[in-house]
Short mmCIF file of C-alpha atoms in Angstrom, two decimals:
data_model
loop_
_atom_site.label_atom_id
_atom_site.label_comp_id
_atom_site.label_asym_id
_atom_site.label_seq_id
_atom_site.Cartn_x
_atom_site.Cartn_y
_atom_site.Cartn_z
CA MET A 1 90.64 113.71 98.34
CA THR A 2 92.18 116.26 95.87
CA GLY A 3 92.36 115.25 91.55
CA LEU A 4 95.31 114.94 92.07
CA THR A 5 94.57 112.41 94.41
CA ILE A 6 92.43 109.80 92.74
CA LEU A 7 94.54 110.07 89.66
CA ILE A 8 98.14 109.68 91.42
CA ILE A 9 96.55 106.60 93.24
CA ALA A 10 94.93 105.67 89.75
CA CYS A 11 98.09 105.67 88.50
CA ALA A 12 100.14 103.23 90.87
CA TYR A 13 97.24 100.74 89.69
CA LEU A 14 98.08 101.09 86.27
CA LEU A 15 102.24 100.82 87.31
CA GLY A 16 101.46 97.72 89.30
CA SER A 17 99.41 96.18 87.08
CA VAL A 18 102.83 96.20 84.79
CA SER A 19 103.17 92.15 85.36
CA SER A 20 107.58 91.97 86.22
CA ALA A 21 107.28 88.04 86.61
CA ILE A 22 105.75 87.47 83.61
CA ILE A 23 107.14 89.97 81.20
CA ILE A 24 111.06 88.96 82.20
CA CYS A 25 110.00 85.38 82.12
CA HIS A 26 108.30 85.87 78.60
CA ILE A 27 111.53 87.92 77.24
CA PHE A 28 114.01 85.35 78.84
CA ASN A 29 111.59 82.70 76.76
CA ALA A 30 110.73 80.77 80.11
CA PRO A 31 107.52 79.14 80.84
CA ASP A 32 104.92 81.84 82.80
CA PRO A 33 104.86 81.61 86.14
CA ARG A 34 101.41 81.33 86.19
CA THR A 35 101.37 78.30 84.92
CA GLN A 36 104.38 76.40 86.34
CA GLY A 37 105.97 75.86 90.23
CA SER A 38 103.92 77.66 92.67
CA GLY A 39 101.60 79.49 90.05
CA ASN A 40 102.46 82.82 92.09
CA PRO A 41 103.61 85.53 88.98
CA GLY A 42 106.78 86.74 91.41
CA ALA A 43 109.75 86.69 92.39
CA THR A 44 110.55 83.50 93.82
CA ASN A 45 108.77 81.44 92.08
CA VAL A 46 110.37 83.14 88.51
CA LEU A 47 113.55 82.02 90.47
CA ARG A 48 111.98 78.29 90.83
CA VAL A 49 111.28 77.66 87.02
CA ALA A 50 113.51 80.15 85.08
CA GLY A 51 116.92 81.36 87.45
CA LYS A 52 118.76 84.04 88.93
CA ILE A 53 118.99 86.77 87.33
CA PRO A 54 115.70 86.92 86.43
CA ALA A 55 114.21 86.55 89.67
CA ILE A 56 116.62 89.17 90.56
CA LEU A 57 115.74 91.55 87.99
CA VAL A 58 111.88 90.95 89.08
CA LEU A 59 112.15 91.67 92.25
CA VAL A 60 114.32 94.81 91.87
CA PHE A 61 111.26 96.16 89.32
CA ASP A 62 108.43 95.00 92.13
CA VAL A 63 109.68 96.87 95.11
CA LEU A 64 110.57 99.90 92.89
CA LYS A 65 106.72 100.31 91.20
CA GLY A 66 106.07 100.80 95.21
CA THR A 67 109.03 102.61 96.14
CA VAL A 68 107.90 105.33 92.88
CA MET A 69 104.28 106.07 93.44
CA VAL A 70 104.81 106.65 97.65
CA TRP A 71 107.17 108.67 97.43
CA GLY A 72 106.33 110.95 94.40
CA ALA A 73 103.31 111.18 96.10
CA TYR A 74 104.92 111.69 99.09
CA PHE A 75 107.59 115.00 97.87
CA ILE A 76 103.73 116.29 96.33
CA ASN A 77 103.13 116.44 99.90
CA LEU A 78 99.99 113.75 99.96
CA ALA A 79 98.80 112.82 104.30
CA PRO A 80 100.02 109.76 105.27
CA VAL A 81 96.49 108.24 104.74
CA GLU A 82 96.08 109.38 101.05
CA LEU A 83 100.06 107.72 101.01
CA GLY A 84 98.67 104.63 102.64
CA LEU A 85 95.91 104.61 99.45
CA VAL A 86 98.07 105.30 96.86
CA ALA A 87 100.39 102.09 98.17
CA ILE A 88 97.67 99.90 98.17
CA ALA A 89 97.09 100.84 94.92
CA VAL A 90 100.45 100.28 93.53
CA CYS A 91 100.42 96.59 95.54
CA LEU A 92 96.60 95.86 94.06
CA GLY A 93 97.43 97.09 90.92
CA HIS A 94 100.15 94.14 90.73
CA ILE A 95 98.07 90.79 92.70
CA PHE A 96 95.55 92.31 90.59
CA PRO A 97 97.15 93.50 87.47
CA LEU A 98 94.83 95.13 85.03
CA PHE A 99 96.71 94.21 82.53
CA PHE A 100 97.47 90.01 82.85
CA ASN A 101 93.46 89.05 82.97
CA PHE A 102 93.54 90.16 87.60
CA SER A 103 96.22 87.10 87.98
CA GLY A 104 98.89 88.81 89.71
CA GLY A 105 101.42 88.61 92.14
CA LYS A 106 100.95 88.38 96.58
CA GLY A 107 102.69 92.09 96.62
CA VAL A 108 105.29 92.01 99.15
CA ALA A 109 108.33 92.98 97.17
CA THR A 110 105.99 96.26 96.60
CA ALA A 111 104.52 96.30 99.64
CA PHE A 112 108.55 96.42 100.66
CA GLY A 113 109.04 99.04 98.19
CA ALA A 114 106.28 101.17 99.71
CA PHE A 115 107.89 100.73 103.23
CA LEU A 116 111.46 101.98 101.57
CA PRO A 117 110.25 106.57 102.08
CA ILE A 118 109.32 105.53 105.48
CA GLY A 119 113.19 105.86 106.10
CA LEU A 120 116.13 103.11 105.81
CA ASP A 121 115.90 101.79 109.44
CA LEU A 122 112.83 100.75 108.77
CA SER A 123 114.16 98.81 105.57
CA ALA A 124 116.60 97.21 107.46
CA LEU A 125 113.96 96.26 110.60
CA LEU A 126 111.94 95.00 108.44
CA ILE A 127 114.77 92.79 106.35
CA ILE A 128 115.96 91.78 109.85
CA VAL A 129 113.11 89.89 110.80
CA TRP A 130 112.61 88.77 107.03
CA LEU A 131 115.77 87.61 107.42
CA SER A 132 115.17 85.82 110.91
CA ILE A 133 112.07 84.38 110.59
CA LEU A 134 113.42 82.38 106.96
CA PHE A 135 116.35 81.59 107.75
CA ILE A 136 115.00 79.68 111.50
CA SER A 137 111.87 78.17 109.76
CA GLY A 138 112.51 78.30 106.31
CA TYR A 139 108.99 79.08 104.99
CA SER A 140 109.52 82.39 102.88
CA SER A 141 105.19 82.58 103.15
CA LEU A 142 106.00 82.63 107.36
CA ALA A 143 108.61 85.23 106.93
CA ALA A 144 106.36 87.66 104.79
CA ILE A 145 103.33 87.20 107.10
CA VAL A 146 105.26 87.28 110.29
CA THR A 147 107.41 90.46 108.59
CA VAL A 148 104.22 92.40 107.63
CA THR A 149 102.05 91.79 110.64
CA LEU A 150 105.06 93.31 112.42
CA ALA A 151 105.30 96.28 110.12
CA PRO A 152 103.19 98.50 111.88
CA LEU A 153 104.78 97.74 115.70
CA LEU A 154 107.46 98.53 113.93
CA THR A 155 106.54 102.12 111.66
CA TRP A 156 104.52 103.40 115.59
CA TYR A 157 107.80 103.11 116.93
CA ILE A 158 109.98 104.75 114.09
CA LYS A 159 107.59 107.53 112.70
CA ALA A 160 104.25 106.88 113.77
CA GLU A 161 101.82 109.10 112.00
CA TYR A 162 102.82 106.40 109.37
CA ALA A 163 101.89 103.38 111.39
CA LEU A 164 98.17 104.09 109.58
CA PRO A 165 98.27 103.50 106.48
CA VAL A 166 101.28 101.00 107.04
CA ALA A 167 98.75 98.41 108.95
CA MET A 168 96.65 99.71 106.07
CA LEU A 169 99.09 97.71 103.56
CA SER A 170 99.80 94.81 105.34
CA LEU A 171 96.53 94.27 105.85
CA LEU A 172 95.85 93.70 102.33
CA ILE A 173 99.16 91.60 102.14
CA LEU A 174 97.79 89.30 104.77
CA PHE A 175 94.77 88.36 103.25
CA LYS A 176 96.09 87.84 100.09
CA HIS A 177 98.23 84.91 102.94
CA ARG A 178 95.24 83.37 103.79
CA SER A 179 95.92 80.63 101.69
CA ASN A 180 99.80 79.98 102.43
CA LEU A 181 98.37 80.58 106.43
CA ILE A 182 95.84 77.68 106.10
CA ARG A 183 98.41 75.59 104.74
CA LEU A 184 101.55 76.73 107.09
CA LEU A 185 98.96 75.50 110.52
CA LYS A 186 97.94 72.68 108.72
CA GLY A 187 101.45 71.29 107.84
CA GLN A 188 101.61 71.41 104.65
CA GLU A 189 103.22 74.83 103.03
CA PRO A 190 107.02 74.02 101.86
CA LYS A 191 110.10 74.87 102.83
CA ILE A 192 112.31 77.30 100.05
CA LYS A 193 114.70 73.45 100.60
CA GLU A 194 111.57 71.29 99.85
CA ARG A 195 111.40 73.13 96.75
CA ASN A 196 112.75 72.36 93.89
CA LEU A 197 114.08 76.13 92.93
#
């Protein structure tokens, strides 16, 4: 691994550490999402505590964090596994932000942004899977879990050389959702329509 690669990975973590949910809620004079709703500083909880516009802004920024770093790394010809490390670094920054006491979101939007440079066909399939599971089940967390589980298989079908880095990132997102999975198995996970959005 070259010094440039290490620098890019470090920059990815720092960019990931910029918590748009906390910043945007502050700008809109909304409650800190870490202390309200689910306590998760992500777009879904911002929708709950601050409304649609702040939530959309958070979603866009979080997706862009992943896209900008991975796309930039792709264009300087980093190897697929190194791209996976960049993607993991930006998601780790989002999940454990240096600038916000290491209390961050679950990384789904940022991971999706990291998947985008692989191709619009993969992105479209991931969106279809996520929306389908959400529509059928009503569980946002289940939609995320199923989508990231299928992501490596879909990537292998579309661009096999990126299946390993996608699998690396998917494992991180699944690990972050382990509490959601336990609640789902126990029947204790609330559905989107059951939450006060």
